[in-house]
mmCIF file with all atom_site columns, C-alpha atoms in Angstrom:
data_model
loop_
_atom_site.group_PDB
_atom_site.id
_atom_site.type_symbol
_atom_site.label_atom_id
_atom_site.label_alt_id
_atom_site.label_comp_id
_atom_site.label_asym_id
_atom_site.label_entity_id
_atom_site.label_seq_id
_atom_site.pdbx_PDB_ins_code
_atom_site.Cartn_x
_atom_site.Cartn_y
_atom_site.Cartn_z
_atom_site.occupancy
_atom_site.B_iso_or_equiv
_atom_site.pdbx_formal_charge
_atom_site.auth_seq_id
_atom_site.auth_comp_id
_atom_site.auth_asym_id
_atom_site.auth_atom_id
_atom_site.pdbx_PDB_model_num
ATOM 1  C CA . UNK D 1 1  ? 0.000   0.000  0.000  1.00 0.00 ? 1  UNK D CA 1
ATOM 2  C CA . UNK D 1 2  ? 3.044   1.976  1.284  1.00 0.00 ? 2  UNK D CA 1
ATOM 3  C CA . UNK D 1 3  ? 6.341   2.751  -0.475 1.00 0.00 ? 3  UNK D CA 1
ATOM 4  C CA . UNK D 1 4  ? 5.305   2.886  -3.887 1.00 0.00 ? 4  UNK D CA 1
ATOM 5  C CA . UNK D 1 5  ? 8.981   4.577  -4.544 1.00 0.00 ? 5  UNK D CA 1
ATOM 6  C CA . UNK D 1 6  ? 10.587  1.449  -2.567 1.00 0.00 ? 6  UNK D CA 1
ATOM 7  C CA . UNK D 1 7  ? 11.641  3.331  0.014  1.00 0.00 ? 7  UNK D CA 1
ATOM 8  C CA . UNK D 1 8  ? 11.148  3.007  4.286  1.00 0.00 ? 8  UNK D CA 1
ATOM 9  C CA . UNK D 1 9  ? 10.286  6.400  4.688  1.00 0.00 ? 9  UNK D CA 1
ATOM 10 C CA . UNK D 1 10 ? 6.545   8.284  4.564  1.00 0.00 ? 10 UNK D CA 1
ATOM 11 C CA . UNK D 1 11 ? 5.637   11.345 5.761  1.00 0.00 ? 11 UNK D CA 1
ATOM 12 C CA . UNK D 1 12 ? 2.068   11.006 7.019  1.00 0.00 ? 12 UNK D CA 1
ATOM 13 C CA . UNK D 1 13 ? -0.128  13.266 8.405  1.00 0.00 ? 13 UNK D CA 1
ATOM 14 C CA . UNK D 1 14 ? -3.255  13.784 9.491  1.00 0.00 ? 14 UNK D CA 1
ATOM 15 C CA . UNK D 1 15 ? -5.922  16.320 8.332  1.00 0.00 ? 15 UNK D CA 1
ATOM 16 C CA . UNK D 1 16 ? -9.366  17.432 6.930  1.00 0.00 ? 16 UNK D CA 1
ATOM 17 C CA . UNK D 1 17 ? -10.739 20.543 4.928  1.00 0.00 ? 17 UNK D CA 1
ATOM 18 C CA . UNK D 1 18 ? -10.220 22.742 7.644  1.00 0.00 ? 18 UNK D CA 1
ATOM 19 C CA . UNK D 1 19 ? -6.561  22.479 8.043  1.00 0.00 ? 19 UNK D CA 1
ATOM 20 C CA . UNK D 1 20 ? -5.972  21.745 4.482  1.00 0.00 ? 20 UNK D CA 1
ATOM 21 C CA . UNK D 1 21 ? -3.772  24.803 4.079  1.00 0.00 ? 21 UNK D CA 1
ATOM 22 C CA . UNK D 1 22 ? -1.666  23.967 6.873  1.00 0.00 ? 22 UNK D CA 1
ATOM 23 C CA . UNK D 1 23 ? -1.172  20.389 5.162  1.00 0.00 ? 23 UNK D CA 1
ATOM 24 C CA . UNK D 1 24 ? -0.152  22.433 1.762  1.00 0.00 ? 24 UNK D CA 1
ATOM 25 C CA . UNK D 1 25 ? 2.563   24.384 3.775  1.00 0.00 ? 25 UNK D CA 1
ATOM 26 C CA . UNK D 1 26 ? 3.987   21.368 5.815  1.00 0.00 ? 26 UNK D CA 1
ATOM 27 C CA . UNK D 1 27 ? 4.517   19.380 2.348  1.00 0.00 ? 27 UNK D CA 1
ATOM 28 C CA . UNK D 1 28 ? 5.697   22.540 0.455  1.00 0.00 ? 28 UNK D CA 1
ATOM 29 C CA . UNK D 1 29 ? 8.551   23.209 3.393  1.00 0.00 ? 29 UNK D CA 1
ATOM 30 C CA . UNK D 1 30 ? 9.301   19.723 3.933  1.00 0.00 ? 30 UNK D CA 1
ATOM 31 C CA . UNK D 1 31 ? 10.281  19.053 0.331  1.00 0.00 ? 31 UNK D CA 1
ATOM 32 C CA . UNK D 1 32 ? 12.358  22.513 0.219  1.00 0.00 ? 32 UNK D CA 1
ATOM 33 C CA . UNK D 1 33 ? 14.341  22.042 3.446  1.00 0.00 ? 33 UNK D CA 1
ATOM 34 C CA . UNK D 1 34 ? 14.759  18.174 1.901  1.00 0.00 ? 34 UNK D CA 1
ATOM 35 C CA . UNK D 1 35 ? 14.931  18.054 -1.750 1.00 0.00 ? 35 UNK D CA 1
ATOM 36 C CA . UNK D 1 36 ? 16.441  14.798 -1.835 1.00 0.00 ? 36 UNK D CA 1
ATOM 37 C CA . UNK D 1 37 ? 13.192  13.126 -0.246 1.00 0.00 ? 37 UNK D CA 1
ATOM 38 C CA . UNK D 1 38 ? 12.179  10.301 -2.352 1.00 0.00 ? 38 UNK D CA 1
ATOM 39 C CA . UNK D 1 39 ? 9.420   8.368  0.044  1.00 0.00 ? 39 UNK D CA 1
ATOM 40 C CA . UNK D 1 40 ? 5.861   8.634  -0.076 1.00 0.00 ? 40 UNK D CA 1
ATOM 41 C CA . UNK D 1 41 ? 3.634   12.038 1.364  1.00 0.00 ? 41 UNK D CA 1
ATOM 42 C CA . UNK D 1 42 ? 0.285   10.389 2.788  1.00 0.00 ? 42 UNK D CA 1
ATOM 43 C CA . UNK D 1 43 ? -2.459  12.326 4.150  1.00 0.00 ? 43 UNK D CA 1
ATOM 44 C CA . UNK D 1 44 ? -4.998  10.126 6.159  1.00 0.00 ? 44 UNK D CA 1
ATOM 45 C CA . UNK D 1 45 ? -8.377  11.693 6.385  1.00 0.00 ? 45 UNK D CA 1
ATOM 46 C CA . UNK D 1 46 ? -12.046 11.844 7.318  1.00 0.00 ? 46 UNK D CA 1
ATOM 47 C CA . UNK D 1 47 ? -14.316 12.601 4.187  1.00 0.00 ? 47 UNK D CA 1
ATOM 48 C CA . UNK D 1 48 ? -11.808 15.002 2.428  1.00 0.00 ? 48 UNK D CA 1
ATOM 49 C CA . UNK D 1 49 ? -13.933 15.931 -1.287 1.00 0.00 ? 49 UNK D CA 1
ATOM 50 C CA . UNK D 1 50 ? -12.427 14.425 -4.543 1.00 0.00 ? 50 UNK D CA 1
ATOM 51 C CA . UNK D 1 51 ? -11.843 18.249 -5.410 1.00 0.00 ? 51 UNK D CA 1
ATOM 52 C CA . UNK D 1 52 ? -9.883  19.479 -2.612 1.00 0.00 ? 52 UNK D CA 1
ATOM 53 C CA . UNK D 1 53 ? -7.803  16.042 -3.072 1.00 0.00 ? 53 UNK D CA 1
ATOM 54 C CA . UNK D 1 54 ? -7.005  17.028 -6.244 1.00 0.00 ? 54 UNK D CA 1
ATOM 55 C CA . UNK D 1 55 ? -6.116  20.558 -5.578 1.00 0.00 ? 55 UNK D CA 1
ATOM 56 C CA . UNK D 1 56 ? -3.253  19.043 -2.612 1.00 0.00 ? 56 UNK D CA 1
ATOM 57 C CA . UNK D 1 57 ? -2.311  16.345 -5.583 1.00 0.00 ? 57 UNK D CA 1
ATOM 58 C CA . UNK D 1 58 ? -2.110  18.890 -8.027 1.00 0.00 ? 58 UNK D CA 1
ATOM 59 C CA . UNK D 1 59 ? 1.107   20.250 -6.003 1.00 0.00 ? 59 UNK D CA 1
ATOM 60 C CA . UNK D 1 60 ? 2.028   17.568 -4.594 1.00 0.00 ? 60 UNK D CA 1
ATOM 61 C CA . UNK D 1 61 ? 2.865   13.662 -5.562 1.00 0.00 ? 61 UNK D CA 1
ATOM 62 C CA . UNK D 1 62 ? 0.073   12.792 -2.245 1.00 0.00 ? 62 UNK D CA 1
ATOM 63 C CA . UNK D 1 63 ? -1.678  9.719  -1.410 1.00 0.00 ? 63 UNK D CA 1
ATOM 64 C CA . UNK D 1 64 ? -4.920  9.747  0.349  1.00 0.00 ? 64 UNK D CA 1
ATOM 65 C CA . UNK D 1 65 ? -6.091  7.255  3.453  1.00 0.00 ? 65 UNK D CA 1
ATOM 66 C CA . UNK D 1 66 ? -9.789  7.229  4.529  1.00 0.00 ? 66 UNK D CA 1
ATOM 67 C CA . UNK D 1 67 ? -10.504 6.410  7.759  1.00 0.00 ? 67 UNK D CA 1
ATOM 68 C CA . UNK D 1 68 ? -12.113 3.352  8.535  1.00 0.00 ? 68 UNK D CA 1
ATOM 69 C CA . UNK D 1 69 ? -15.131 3.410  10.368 1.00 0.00 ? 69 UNK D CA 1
ATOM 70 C CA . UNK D 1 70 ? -13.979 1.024  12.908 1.00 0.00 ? 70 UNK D CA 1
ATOM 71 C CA . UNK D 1 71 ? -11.048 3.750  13.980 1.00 0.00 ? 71 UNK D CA 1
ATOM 72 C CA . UNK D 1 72 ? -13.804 6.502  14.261 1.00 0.00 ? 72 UNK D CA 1
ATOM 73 C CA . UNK D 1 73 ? -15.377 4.194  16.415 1.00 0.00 ? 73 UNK D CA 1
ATOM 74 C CA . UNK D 1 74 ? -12.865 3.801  18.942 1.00 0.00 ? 74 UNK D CA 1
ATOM 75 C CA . UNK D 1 75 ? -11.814 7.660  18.777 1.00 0.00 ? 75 UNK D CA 1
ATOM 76 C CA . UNK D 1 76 ? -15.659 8.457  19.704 1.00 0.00 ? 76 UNK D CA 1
ATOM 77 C CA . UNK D 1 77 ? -15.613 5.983  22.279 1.00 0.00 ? 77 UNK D CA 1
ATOM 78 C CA . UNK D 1 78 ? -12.024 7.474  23.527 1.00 0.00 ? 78 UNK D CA 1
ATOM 79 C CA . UNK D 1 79 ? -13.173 11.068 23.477 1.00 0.00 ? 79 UNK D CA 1
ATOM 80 C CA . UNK D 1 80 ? -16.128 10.224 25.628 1.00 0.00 ? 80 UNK D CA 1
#
């Protein structure tokens, strides 16, 4: 699923709409301050539209994760 440039490294994080600008600008200074970076940029998500992800993969060479429901799940039941 991971690694499609057969590397170990990812940089994942973790976002939705709202904070979708702040997910532009850690990619975009990541890659400057490391323009050797050949692993994967993975954004897992909650319901993030088709067109937004193709405005952050228009910039940026990004895979997308959905959350499962079975993780919302437990974070409801952990922020209860």
């Amino acid at each position: 699923m991971l690694n499609h440039n057969h590397t170990n490294r990812a940089v994942v994080t973790v976002t939705n709409e709202v904070y979708l600008e702040g997910t532009k600008v850690l990619f975009y200074s990541f890659l400057k301050h490391n323009p050797d970076y050949t692993g994967d940029l993975v954004v897992i998500h909650d319901k993030i539209s088709l067109r937004k992800q193709s405005e952050l993969k228009r910039l940026f060479p990004v895979q997308f994760h959905q959350i499962s429901e079975s993780l919302k799940n437990k974070l409801h039941l952990l922020v209860n």
